[in-house]
GROMACS .gro file of C-alpha atoms in nm:
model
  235
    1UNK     CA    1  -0.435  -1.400   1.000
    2UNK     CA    2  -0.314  -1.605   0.703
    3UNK     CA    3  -0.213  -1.566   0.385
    4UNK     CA    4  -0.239  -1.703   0.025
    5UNK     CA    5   0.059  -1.751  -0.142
    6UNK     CA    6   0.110  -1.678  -0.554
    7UNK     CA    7   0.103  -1.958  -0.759
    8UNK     CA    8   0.405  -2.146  -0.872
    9UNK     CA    9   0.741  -2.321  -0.719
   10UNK     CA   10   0.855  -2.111  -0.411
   11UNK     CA   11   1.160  -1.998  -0.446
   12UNK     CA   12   1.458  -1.830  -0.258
   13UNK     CA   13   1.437  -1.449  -0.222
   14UNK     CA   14   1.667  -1.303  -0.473
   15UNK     CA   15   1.497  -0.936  -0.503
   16UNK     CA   16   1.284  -0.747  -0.261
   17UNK     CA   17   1.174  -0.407  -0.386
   18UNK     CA   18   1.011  -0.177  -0.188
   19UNK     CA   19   0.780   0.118  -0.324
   20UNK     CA   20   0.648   0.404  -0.077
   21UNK     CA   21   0.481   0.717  -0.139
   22UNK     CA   22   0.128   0.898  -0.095
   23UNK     CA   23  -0.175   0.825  -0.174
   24UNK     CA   24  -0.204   0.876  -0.581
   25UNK     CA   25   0.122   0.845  -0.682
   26UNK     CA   26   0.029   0.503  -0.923
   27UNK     CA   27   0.215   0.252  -0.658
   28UNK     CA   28  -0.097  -0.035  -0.638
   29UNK     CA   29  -0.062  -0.039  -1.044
   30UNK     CA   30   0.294   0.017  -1.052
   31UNK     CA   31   0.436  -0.238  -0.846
   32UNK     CA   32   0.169  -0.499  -0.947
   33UNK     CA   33   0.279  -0.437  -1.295
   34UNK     CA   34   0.618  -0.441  -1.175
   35UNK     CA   35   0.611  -0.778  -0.998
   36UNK     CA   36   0.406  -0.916  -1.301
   37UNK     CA   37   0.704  -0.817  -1.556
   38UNK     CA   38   0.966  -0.939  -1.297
   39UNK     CA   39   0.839  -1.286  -1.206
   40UNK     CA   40   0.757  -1.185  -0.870
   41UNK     CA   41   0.517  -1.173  -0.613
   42UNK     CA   42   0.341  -0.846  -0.474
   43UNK     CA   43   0.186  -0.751  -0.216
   44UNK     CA   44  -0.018  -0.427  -0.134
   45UNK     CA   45   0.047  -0.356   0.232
   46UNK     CA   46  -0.229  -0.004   0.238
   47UNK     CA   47  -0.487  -0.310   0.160
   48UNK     CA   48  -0.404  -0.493   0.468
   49UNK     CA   49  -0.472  -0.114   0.671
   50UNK     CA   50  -0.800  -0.096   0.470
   51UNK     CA   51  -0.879  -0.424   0.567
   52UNK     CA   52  -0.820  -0.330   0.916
   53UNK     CA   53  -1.019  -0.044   0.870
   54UNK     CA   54  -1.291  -0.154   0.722
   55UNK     CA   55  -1.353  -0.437   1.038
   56UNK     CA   56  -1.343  -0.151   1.291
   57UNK     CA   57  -1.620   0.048   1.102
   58UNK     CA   58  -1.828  -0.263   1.075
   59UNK     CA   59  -1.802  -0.299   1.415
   60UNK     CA   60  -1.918   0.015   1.458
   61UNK     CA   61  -1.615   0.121   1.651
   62UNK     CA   62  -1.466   0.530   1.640
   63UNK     CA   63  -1.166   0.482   1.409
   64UNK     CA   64  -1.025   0.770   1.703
   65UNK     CA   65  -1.064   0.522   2.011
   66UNK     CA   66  -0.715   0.366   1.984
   67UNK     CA   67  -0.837   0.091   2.247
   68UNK     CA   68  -1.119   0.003   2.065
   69UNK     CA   69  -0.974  -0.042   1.737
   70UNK     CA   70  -0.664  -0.269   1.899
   71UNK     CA   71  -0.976  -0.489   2.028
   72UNK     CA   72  -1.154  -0.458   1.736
   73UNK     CA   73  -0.852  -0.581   1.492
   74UNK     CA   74  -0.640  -0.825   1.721
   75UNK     CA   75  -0.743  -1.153   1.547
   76UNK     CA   76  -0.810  -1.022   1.230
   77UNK     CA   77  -0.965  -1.293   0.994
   78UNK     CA   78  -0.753  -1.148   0.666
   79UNK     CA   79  -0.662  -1.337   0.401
   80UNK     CA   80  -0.483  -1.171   0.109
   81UNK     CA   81  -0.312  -1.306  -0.219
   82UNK     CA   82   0.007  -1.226  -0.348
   83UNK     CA   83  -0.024  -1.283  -0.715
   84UNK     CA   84   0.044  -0.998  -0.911
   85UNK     CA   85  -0.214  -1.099  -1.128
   86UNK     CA   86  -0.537  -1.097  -0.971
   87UNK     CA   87  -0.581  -0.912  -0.602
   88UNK     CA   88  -0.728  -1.109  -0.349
   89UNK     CA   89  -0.845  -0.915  -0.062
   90UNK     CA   90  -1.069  -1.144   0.208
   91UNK     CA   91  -1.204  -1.013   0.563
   92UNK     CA   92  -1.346  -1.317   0.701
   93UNK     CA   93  -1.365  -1.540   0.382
   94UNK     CA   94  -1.554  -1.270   0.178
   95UNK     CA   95  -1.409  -1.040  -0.005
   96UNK     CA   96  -1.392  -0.699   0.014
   97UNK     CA   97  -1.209  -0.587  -0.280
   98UNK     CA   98  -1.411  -0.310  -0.388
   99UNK     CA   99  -1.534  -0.240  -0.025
  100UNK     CA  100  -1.216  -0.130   0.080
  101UNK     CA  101  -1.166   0.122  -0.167
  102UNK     CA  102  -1.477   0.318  -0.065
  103UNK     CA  103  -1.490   0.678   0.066
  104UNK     CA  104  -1.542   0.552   0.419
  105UNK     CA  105  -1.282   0.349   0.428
  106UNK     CA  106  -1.007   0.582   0.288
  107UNK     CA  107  -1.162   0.857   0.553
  108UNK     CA  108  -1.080   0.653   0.854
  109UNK     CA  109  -0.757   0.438   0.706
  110UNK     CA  110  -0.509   0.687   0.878
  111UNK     CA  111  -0.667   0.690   1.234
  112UNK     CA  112  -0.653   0.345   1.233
  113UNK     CA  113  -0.278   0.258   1.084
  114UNK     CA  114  -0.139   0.521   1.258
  115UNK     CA  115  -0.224   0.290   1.577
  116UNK     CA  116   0.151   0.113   1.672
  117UNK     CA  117  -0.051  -0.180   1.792
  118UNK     CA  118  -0.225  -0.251   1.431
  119UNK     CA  119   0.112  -0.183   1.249
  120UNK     CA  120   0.296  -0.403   1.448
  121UNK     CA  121   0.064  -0.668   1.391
  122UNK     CA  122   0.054  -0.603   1.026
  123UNK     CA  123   0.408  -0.558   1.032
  124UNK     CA  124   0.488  -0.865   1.114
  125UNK     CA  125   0.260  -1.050   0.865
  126UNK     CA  126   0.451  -0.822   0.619
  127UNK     CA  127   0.798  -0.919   0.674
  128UNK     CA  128   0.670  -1.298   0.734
  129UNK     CA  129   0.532  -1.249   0.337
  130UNK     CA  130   0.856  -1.088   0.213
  131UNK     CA  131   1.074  -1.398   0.282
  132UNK     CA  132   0.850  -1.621   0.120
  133UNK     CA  133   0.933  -1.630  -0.259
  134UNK     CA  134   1.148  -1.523  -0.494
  135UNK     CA  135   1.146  -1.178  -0.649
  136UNK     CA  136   0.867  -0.970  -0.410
  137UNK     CA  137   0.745  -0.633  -0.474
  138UNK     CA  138   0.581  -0.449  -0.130
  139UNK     CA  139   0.409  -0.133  -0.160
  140UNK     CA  140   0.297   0.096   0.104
  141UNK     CA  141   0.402   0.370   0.300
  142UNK     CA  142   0.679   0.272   0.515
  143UNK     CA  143   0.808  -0.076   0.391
  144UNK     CA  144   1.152   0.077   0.320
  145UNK     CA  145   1.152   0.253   0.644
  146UNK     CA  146   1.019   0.008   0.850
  147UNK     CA  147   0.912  -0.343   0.698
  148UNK     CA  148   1.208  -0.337   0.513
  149UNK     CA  149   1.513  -0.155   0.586
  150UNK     CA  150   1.726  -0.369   0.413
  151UNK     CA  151   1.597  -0.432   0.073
  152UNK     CA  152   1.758  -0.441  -0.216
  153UNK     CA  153   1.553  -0.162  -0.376
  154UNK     CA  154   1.392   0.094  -0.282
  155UNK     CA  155   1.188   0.349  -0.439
  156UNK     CA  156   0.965   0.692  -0.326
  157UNK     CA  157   0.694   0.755  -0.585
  158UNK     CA  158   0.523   1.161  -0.536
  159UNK     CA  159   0.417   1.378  -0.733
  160UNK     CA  160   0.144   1.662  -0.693
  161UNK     CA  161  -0.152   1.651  -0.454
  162UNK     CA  162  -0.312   1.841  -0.734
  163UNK     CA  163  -0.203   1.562  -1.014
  164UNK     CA  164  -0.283   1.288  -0.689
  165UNK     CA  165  -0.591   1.392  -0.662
  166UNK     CA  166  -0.708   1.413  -1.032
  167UNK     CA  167  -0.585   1.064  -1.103
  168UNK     CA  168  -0.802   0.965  -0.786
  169UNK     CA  169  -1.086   1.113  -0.891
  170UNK     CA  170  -1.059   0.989  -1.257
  171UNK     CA  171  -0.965   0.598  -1.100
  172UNK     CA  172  -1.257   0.609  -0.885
  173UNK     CA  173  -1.486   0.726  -1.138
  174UNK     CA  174  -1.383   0.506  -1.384
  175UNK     CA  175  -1.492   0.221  -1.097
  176UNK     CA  176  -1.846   0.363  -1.057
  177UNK     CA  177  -1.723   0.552  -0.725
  178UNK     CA  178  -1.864   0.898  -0.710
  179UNK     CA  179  -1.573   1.140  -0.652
  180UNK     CA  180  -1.565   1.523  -0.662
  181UNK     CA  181  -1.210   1.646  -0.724
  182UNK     CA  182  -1.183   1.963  -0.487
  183UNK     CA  183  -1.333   1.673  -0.201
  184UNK     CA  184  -1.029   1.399  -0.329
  185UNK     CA  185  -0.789   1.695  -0.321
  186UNK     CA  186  -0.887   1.807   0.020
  187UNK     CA  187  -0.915   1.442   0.102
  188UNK     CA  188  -0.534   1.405  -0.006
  189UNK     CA  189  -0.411   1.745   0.155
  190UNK     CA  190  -0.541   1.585   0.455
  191UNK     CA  191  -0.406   1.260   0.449
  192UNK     CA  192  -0.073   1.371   0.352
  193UNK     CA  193  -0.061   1.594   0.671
  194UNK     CA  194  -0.186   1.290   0.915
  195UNK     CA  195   0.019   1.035   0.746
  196UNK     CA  196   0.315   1.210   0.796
  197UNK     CA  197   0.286   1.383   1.137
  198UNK     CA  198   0.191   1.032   1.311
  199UNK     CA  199   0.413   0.903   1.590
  200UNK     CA  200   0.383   0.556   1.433
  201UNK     CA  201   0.623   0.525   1.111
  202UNK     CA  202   0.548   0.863   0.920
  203UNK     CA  203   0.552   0.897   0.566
  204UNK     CA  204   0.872   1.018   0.485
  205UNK     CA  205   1.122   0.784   0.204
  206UNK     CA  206   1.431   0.589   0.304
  207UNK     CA  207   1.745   0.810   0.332
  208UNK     CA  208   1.849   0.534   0.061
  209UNK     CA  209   1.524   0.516  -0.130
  210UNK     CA  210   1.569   0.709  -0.516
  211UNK     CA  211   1.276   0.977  -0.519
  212UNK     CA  212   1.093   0.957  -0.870
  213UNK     CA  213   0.858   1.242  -0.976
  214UNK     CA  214   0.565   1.101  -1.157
  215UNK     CA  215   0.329   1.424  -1.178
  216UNK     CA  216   0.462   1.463  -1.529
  217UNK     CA  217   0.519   1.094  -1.638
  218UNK     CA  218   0.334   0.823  -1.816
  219UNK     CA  219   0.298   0.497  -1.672
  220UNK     CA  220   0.510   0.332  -1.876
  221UNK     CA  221   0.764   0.578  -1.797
  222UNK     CA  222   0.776   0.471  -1.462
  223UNK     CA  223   0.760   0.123  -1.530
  224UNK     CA  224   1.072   0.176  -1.713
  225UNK     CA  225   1.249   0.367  -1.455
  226UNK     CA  226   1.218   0.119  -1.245
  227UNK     CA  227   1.271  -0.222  -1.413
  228UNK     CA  228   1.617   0.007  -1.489
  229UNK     CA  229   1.627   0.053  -1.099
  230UNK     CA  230   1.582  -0.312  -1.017
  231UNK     CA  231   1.807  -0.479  -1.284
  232UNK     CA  232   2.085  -0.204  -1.177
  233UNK     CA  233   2.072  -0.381  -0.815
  234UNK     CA  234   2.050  -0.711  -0.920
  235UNK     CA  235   2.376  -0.926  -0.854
   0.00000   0.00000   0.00000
């Protein structure tokens, strides 16, 4: 695996900031907005699972058989960038971007991360990321928990799987995806049960991570809530 650092001076850590939640919840555009406002690097961890993901089904492997997918994503040729910017997502020097994103991927993305063998691996490459920079933002599902139990800030993003699943459907759409929102909402229902039932770091925040309800906030709202969150920790 390897990685491709943002652009710029590198710099000593001085904030990591660590955003979990479900699927839906506005964390890819948050904290890439977030990291783009602060200065900082970001880095969407759920990309690196698709990534995974999307290797095993081209290898025509069951996302089920854990041995298979361990096998399967071992050396895994995965390059991604950490400029908040522009996301750079690359399985074997092409990227897969879009591909990732795709019903088929997002159907078998929980059978494989819930594997401890791919999450370690991934992990690892996680934390190695986080202490490279200055300011970085992670997103995911268990970097507060797990990649990052010590981070300066941490934040759980839910809301609704009703309002999850309509701002799915609508962000899919609005990509040329086909989506059918009782499908995304069953999709999400199901998701949230397997994502936080697995042995393997379950969904669940921080015991120090500050819940924020977005079903009945704006973007910007957020946004604001959280620069507010991240200058209040700030030394």
């Amino acid at each position: 695996m390897s990685t491709t650092p943002a652009p710029g001076a590198r710099r000593v850590v001085r904030r990591r900031i660590a955003i979990d939640g479900p699927a839906g919840t506005g964390k890819s555009t948050l904290a890439r907005t977030l990291a783009d406002r602060l200065g900082g690097a970001y880095l969407d961890t759920g990309a690196m699972y698709r990534v995974a993901t999307l290797q095993v089904l081209r290898a025509g492997i069951d996302p089920e058989d854990p041995d298979a997918v361990i096998a399967a994503t071992a050396d895994l040729p995965l390059e991604i960038g950490t400029d908040a910017g522009a996301e750079r997502v690359l399985l074997a020097g092409e990227d897969v971007s879009e591909e990732i994103r795709t019903a088929r991927v997002t159907g078998a993305v929980s059978a494989v991360s819930a594997v401890p063998e791919v999450r370690e691996n991934l992990v690892a490459l996680q934390r190695r990321l986080a202490a490279d920079g200055g300011t970085v933002v992670l997103e995911g599902r268990d970097i507060g928990t797990v990649v990052l139990p010590d981070a300066e800030v941490k934040v759980y993003l839910t809301a609704s799987p009703e309002v999850r699943a309509r701002r799915r459907t609508d962000q899919d759409l609005a990509a040329g995806r086909e989506a059918d929102y009782d499908e995304v909402l069953a999709a999400v229902l199901e998701r949230d049960r397997k994502d936080s039932s697995r042995a393997a770091s379950p969904l669940r925040p921080a015991d120090d991570a500050i819940v924020v309800d977005t079903s009945g906030l704006t973007l910007d709202e957020v946004l604001d809530r959280l620069v507010e969150l991240v200058e209040g920790n700030t030394p």
